[in-house]
mmCIF file of C-alpha atoms in Angstrom:
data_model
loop_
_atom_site.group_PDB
_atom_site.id
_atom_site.type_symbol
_atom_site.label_atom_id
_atom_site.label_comp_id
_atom_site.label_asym_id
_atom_site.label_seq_id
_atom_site.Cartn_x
_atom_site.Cartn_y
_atom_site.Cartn_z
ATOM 1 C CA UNK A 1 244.977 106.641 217.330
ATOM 2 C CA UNK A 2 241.885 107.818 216.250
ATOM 3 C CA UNK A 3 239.389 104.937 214.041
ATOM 4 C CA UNK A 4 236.748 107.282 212.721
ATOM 5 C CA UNK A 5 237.101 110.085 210.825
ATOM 6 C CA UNK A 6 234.140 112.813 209.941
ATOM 7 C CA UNK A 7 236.200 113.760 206.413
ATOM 8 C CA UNK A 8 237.611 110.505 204.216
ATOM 9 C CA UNK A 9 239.188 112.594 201.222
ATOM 10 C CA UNK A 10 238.980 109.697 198.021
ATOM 11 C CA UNK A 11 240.938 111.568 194.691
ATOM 12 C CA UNK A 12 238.795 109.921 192.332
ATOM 13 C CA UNK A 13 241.114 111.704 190.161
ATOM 14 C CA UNK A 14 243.860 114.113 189.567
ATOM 15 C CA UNK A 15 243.454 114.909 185.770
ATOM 16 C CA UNK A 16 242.159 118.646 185.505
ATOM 17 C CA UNK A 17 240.661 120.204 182.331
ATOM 18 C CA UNK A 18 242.113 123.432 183.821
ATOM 19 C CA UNK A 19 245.437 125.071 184.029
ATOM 20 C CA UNK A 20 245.393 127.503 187.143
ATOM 21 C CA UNK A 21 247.626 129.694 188.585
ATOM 22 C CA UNK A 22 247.121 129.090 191.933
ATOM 23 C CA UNK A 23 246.988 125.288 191.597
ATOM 24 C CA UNK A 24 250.429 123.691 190.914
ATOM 25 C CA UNK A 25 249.699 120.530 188.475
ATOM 26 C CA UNK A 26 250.621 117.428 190.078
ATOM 27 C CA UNK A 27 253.906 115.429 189.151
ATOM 28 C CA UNK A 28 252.137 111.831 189.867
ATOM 29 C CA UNK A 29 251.078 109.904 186.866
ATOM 30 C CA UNK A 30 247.448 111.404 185.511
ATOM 31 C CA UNK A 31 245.144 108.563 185.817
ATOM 32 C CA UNK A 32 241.113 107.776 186.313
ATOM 33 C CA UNK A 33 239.974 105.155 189.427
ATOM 34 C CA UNK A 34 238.399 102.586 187.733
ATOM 35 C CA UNK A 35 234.712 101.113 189.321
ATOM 36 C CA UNK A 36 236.724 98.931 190.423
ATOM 37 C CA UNK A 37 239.376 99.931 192.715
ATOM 38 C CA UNK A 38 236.970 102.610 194.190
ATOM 39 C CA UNK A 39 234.297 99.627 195.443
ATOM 40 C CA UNK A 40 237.717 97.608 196.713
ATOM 41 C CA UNK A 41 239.024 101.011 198.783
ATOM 42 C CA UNK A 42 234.837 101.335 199.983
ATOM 43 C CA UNK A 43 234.528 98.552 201.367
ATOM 44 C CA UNK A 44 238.202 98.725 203.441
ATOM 45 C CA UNK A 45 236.766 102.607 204.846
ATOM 46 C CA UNK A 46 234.149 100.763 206.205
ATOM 47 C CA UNK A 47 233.656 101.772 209.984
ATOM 48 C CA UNK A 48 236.544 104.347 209.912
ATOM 49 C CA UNK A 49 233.599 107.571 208.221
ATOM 50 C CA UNK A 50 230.688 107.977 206.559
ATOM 51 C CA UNK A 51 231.828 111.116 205.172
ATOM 52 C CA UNK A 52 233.755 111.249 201.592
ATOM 53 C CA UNK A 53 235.362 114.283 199.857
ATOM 54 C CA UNK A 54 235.589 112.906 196.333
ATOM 55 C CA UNK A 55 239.196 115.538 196.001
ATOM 56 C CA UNK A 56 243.003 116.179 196.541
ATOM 57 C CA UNK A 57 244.441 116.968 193.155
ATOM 58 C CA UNK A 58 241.689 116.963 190.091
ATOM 59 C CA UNK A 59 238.680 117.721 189.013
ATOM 60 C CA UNK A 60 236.123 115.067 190.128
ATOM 61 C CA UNK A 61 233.414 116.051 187.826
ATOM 62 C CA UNK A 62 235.967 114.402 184.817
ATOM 63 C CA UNK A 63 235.596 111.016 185.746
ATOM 64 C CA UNK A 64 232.773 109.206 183.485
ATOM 65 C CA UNK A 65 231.863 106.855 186.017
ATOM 66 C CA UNK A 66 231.154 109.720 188.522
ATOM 67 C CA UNK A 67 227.331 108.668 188.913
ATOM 68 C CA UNK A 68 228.409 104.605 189.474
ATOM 69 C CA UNK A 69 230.577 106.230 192.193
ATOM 70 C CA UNK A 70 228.267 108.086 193.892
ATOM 71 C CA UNK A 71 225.419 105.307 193.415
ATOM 72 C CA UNK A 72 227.926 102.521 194.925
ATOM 73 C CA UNK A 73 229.217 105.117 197.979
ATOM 74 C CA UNK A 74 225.172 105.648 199.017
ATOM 75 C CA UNK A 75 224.297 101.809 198.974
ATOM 76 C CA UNK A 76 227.498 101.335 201.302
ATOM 77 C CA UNK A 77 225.502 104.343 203.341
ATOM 78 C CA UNK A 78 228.546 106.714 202.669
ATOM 79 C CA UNK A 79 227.366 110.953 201.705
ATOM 80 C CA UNK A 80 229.508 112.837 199.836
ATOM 81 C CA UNK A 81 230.583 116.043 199.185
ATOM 82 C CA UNK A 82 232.400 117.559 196.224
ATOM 83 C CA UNK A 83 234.908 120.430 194.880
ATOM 84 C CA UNK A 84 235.195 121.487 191.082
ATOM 85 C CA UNK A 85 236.408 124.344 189.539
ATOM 86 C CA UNK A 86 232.699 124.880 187.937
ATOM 87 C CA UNK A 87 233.499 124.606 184.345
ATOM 88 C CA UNK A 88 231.623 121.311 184.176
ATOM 89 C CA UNK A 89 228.444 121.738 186.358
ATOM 90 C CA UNK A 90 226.127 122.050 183.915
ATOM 91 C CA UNK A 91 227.034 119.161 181.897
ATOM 92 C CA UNK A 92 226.703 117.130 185.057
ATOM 93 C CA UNK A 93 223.640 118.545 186.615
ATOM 94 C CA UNK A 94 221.481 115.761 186.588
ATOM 95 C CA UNK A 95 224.140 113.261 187.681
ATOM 96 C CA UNK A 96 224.826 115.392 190.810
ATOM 97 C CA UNK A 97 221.034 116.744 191.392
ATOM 98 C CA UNK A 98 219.513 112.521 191.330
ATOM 99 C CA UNK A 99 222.150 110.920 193.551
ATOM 100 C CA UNK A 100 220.357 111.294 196.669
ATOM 101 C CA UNK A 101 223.728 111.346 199.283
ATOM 102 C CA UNK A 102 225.526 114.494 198.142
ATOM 103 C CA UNK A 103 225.862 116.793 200.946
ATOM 104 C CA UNK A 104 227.587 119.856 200.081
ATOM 105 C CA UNK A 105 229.116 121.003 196.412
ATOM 106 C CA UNK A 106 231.597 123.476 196.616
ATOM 107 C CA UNK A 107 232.388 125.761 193.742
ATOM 108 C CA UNK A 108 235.814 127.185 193.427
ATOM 109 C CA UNK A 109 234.877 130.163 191.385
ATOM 110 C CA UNK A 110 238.251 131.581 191.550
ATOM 111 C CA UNK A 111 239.115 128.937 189.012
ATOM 112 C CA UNK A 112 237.528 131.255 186.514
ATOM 113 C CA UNK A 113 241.589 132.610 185.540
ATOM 114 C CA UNK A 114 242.121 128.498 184.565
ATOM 115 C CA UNK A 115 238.683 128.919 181.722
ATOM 116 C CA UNK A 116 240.067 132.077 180.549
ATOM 117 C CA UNK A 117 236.010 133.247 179.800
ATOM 118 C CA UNK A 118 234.694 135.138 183.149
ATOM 119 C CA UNK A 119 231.365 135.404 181.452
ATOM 120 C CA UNK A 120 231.237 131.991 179.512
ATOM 121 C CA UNK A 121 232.165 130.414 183.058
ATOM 122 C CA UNK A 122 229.230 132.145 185.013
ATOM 123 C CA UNK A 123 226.927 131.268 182.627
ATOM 124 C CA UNK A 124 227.755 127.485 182.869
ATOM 125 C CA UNK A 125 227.742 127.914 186.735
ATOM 126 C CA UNK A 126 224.383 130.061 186.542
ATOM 127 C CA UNK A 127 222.633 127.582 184.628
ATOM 128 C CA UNK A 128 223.822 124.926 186.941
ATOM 129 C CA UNK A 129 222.410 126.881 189.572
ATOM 130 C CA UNK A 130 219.183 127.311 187.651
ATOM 131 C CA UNK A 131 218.362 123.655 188.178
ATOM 132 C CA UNK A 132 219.558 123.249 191.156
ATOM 133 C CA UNK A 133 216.927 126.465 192.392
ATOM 134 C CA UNK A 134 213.986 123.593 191.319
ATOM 135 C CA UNK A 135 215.783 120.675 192.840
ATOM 136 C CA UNK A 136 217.466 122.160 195.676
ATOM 137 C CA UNK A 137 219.201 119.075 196.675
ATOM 138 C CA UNK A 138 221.854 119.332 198.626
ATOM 139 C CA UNK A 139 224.323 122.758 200.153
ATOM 140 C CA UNK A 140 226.266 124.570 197.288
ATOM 141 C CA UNK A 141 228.886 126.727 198.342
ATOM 142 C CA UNK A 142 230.225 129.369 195.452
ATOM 143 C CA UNK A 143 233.890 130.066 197.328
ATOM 144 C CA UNK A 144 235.590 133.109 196.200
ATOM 145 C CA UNK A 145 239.012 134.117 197.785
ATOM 146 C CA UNK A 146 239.429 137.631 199.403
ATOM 147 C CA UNK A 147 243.075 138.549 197.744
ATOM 148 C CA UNK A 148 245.043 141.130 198.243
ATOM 149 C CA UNK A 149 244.159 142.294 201.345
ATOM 150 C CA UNK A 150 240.485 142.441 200.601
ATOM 151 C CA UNK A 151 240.153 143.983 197.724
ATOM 152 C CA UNK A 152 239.367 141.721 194.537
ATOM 153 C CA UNK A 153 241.777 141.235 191.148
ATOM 154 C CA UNK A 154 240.446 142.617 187.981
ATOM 155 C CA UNK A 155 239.020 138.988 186.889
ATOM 156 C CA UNK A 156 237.417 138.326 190.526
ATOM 157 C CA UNK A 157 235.856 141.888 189.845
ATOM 158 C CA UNK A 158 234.002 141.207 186.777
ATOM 159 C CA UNK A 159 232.749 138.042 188.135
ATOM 160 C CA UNK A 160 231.258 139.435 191.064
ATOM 161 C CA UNK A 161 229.697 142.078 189.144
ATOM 162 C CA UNK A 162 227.799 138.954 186.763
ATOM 163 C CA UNK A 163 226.939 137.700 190.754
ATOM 164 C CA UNK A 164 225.775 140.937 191.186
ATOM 165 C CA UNK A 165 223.182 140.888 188.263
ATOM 166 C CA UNK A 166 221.365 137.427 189.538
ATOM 167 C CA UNK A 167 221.588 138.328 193.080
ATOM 168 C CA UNK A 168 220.563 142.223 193.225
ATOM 169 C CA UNK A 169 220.368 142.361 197.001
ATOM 170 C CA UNK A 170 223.989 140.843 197.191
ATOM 171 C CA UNK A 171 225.036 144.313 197.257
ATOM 172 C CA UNK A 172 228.658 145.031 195.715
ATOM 173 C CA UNK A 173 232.064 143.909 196.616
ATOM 174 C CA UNK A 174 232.758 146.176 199.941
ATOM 175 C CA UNK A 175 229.419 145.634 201.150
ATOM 176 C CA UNK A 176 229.805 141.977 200.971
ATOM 177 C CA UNK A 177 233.768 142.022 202.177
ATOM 178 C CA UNK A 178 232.047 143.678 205.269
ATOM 179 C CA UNK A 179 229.562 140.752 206.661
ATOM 180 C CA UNK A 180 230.146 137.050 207.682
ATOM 181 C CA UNK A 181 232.486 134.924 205.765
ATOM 182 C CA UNK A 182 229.187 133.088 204.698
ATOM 183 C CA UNK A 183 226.326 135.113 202.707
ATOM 184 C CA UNK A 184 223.348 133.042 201.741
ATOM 185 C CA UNK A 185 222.185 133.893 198.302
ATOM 186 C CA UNK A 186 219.002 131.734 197.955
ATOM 187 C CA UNK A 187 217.707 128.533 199.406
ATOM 188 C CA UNK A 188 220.635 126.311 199.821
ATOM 189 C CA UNK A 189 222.697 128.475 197.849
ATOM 190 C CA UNK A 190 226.264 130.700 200.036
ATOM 191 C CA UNK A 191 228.511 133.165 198.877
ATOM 192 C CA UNK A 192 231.733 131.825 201.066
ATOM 193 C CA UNK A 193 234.861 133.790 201.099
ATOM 194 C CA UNK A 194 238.448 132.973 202.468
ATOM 195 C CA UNK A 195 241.920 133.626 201.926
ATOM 196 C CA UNK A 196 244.194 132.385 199.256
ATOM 197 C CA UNK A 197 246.367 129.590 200.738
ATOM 198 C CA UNK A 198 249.349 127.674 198.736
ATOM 199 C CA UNK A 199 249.890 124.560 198.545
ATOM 200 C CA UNK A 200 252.775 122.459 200.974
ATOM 201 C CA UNK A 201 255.651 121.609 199.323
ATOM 202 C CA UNK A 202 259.306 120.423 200.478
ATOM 203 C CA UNK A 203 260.548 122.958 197.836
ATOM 204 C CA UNK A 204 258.358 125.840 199.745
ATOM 205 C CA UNK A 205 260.098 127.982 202.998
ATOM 206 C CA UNK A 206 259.548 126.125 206.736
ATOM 207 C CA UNK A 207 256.776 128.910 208.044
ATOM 208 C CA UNK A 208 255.845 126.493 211.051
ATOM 209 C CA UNK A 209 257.781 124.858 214.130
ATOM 210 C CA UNK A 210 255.094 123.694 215.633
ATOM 211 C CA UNK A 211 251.339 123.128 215.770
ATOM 212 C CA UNK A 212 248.259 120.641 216.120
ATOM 213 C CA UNK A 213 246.632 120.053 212.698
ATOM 214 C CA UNK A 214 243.396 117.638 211.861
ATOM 215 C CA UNK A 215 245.354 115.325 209.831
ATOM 216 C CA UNK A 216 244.780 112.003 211.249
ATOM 217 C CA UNK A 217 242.293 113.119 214.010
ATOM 218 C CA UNK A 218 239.219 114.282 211.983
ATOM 219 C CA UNK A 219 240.836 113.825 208.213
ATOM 220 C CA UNK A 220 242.481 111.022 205.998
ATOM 221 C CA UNK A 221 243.466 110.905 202.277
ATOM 222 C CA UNK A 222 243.336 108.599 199.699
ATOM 223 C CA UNK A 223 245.031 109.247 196.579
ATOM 224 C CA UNK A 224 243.889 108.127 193.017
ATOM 225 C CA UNK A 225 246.376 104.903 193.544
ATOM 226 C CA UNK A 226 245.392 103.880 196.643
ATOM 227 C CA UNK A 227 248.319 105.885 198.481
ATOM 228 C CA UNK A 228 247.074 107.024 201.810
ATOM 229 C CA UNK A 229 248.120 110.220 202.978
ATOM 230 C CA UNK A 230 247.436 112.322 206.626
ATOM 231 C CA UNK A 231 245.317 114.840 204.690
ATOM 232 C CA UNK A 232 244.261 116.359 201.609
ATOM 233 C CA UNK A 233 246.664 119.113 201.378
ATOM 234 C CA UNK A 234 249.286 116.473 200.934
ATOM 235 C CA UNK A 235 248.589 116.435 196.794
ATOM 236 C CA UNK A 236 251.978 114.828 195.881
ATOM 237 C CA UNK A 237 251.693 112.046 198.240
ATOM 238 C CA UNK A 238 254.757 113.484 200.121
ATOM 239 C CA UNK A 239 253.793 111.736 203.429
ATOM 240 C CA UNK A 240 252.961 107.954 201.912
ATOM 241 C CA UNK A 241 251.493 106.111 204.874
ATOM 242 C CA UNK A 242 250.678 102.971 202.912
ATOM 243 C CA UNK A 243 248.773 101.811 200.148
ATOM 244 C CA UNK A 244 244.657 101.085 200.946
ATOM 245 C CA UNK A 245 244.554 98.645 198.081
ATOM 246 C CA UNK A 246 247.782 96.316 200.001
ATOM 247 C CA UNK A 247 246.861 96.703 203.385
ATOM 248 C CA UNK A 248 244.061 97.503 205.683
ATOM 249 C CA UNK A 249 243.227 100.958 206.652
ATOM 250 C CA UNK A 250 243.999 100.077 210.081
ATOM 251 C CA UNK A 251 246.962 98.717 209.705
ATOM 252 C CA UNK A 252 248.470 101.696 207.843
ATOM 253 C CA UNK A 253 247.035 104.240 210.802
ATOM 254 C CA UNK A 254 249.198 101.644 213.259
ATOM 255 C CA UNK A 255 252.414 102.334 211.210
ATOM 256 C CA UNK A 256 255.688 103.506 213.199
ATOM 257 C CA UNK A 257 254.998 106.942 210.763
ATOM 258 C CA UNK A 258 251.746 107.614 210.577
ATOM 259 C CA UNK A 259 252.209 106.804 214.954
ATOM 260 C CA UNK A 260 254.750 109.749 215.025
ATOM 261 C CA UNK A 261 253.088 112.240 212.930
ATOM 262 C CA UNK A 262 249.930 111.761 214.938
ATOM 263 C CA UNK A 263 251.909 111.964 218.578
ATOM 264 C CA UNK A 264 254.216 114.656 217.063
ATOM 265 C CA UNK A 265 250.972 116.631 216.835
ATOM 266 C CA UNK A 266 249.515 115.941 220.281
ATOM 267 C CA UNK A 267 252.528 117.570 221.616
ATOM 268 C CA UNK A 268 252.448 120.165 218.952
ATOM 269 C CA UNK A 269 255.581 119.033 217.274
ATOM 270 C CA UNK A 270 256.099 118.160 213.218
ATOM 271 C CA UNK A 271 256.659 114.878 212.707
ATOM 272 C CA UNK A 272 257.297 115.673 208.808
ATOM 273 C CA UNK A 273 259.461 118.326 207.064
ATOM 274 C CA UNK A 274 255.981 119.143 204.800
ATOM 275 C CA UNK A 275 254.197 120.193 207.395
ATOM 276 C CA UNK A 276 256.729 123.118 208.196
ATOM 277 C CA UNK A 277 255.504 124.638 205.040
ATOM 278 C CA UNK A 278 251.446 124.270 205.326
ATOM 279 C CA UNK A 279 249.754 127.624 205.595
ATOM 280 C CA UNK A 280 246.730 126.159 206.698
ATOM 281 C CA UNK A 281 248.555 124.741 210.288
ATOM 282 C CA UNK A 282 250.302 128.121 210.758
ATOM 283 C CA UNK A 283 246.945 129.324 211.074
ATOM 284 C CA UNK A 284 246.146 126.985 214.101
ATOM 285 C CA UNK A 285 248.953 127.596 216.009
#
């Protein structure tokens, strides 16, 4: 089985300040990795990535000790990169903008339903983005979904139109809808759209019968508690390989399961009943 991975997913954690409709809230206990328990589960990724995604479930900007983390994943020589539903970029600017090993920040600007304030939530973003224009640091990524069938909801609408205003040669919604799925904006800054995808679930219709997925070749989870899961769609812990924080990492990959899920996909067979459901690995059928 594969021993290095380019994406290490670590849920720092899964409390959210938001309530979206597109983002079921998790049923696992709401809790916070302490300094602690995120240097212990460092050190055991060593050799296996030097990539982290600090997400699953959660908004990573939450957690108070978010600049220890990042500080204590660059000494160990690890980058990271980062999704949050935007509502708390400003407040963290400087935190994110001085670590020095962020790679790429993705913005989730559909999230905007979840704040309730279209306007109130662009400015936040836009003044994040302000800073970040005189200390370009790292990739940000401002990801809108295309919905229905390309054209955008009411809400999406109104937001692109407040895009619109600080990038006049974005052009409007049908002009953009008609390029690449990435549109650079300024220096460091995209416009990247995709399609709304659901979340797995055993309770969701089997869509799949077979397929080859990432989980386990390029990807690995960790959830808030040290659960280790295939990948980071798996935001229940459905498909518990182990815990990082009772055994090695490589132990856990060299488990009868996490063996069959990984062969099941070689010959494009599903090892688990969750993966029947996954949009995302209908897609690379």
């Amino acid at each position: 089985m594969r021993k290095s991975f380019g994406k290490i997913y670590v849920e720092i954690t899964n409390r959210c300040n938001l309530a979206c409709p597109f983002c079921p809230p998790t049923r696992r206990k709401a809790d916070l990795m302490s300094r602690e328990r995120f240097d212990f589960i460092l050190d055991r990724l060593g050799g296996f990535g030097k990539q982290l995604y600090f997400h699953v479930k959660g908004e990573p900007l939450l957690h108070p000790e978010l600049e220890a983390f990042l500080s204590d994943a660059k000494e160990r020589g690890f980058s990271v990169s980062l999704t949050t539903n935007g509502t708390l970029l400003e407040e963290r600017a400087e935190t994110l903008l001085a670590a020095g090993n962020i790679k790429k920040l993705s913005v989730s600007l559909h999230s905007h339903s979840g704040a309730g304030d279209a306007q109130a939530y662009w400015r936040g973003v836009a003044a994040f983005l302000d800073l970040h224009r005189e200390r370009p640091a790292f990739d940000v990524s401002l990801r809108l979904w295309n919905r229905e069938g390309g054209r955008l909801p009411a809400g999406d609408r109104s937001l692109m139109s407040l895009m619109e205003a600080r990038y006049p040669l974005l052009g409007d919604w049908e002009e953009v809808r008609g390029r690449s799925d990435s549109v650079k904006l300024e220096d460091r800054v995209y416009l990247n759209l995709a399609e709304e995808f659901s979340w797995p679930g055993l309770d969701k219709p089997a869509i799949n019968e077979g397929g080859l997925c990432y989980a386990l070749r390029n990807q690995v989870a960790i959830l808030v508690d040290g659960t280790v899961v295939p990948c980071c769609l798996d935001g229940e812990g459905v498909i518990s390989l182990g815990n990082l924080l009772e055994a090695p990492l490589a132990d856990i990959l060299d488990s009868p399961r996490a063996r069959a899920l990984y062969e099941g996909f070689s010959r494009r067979a599903l090892a688990e009943p969750l993966c029947r459901s996954c949009g995302f690995l209908k897609k690379r059928l």
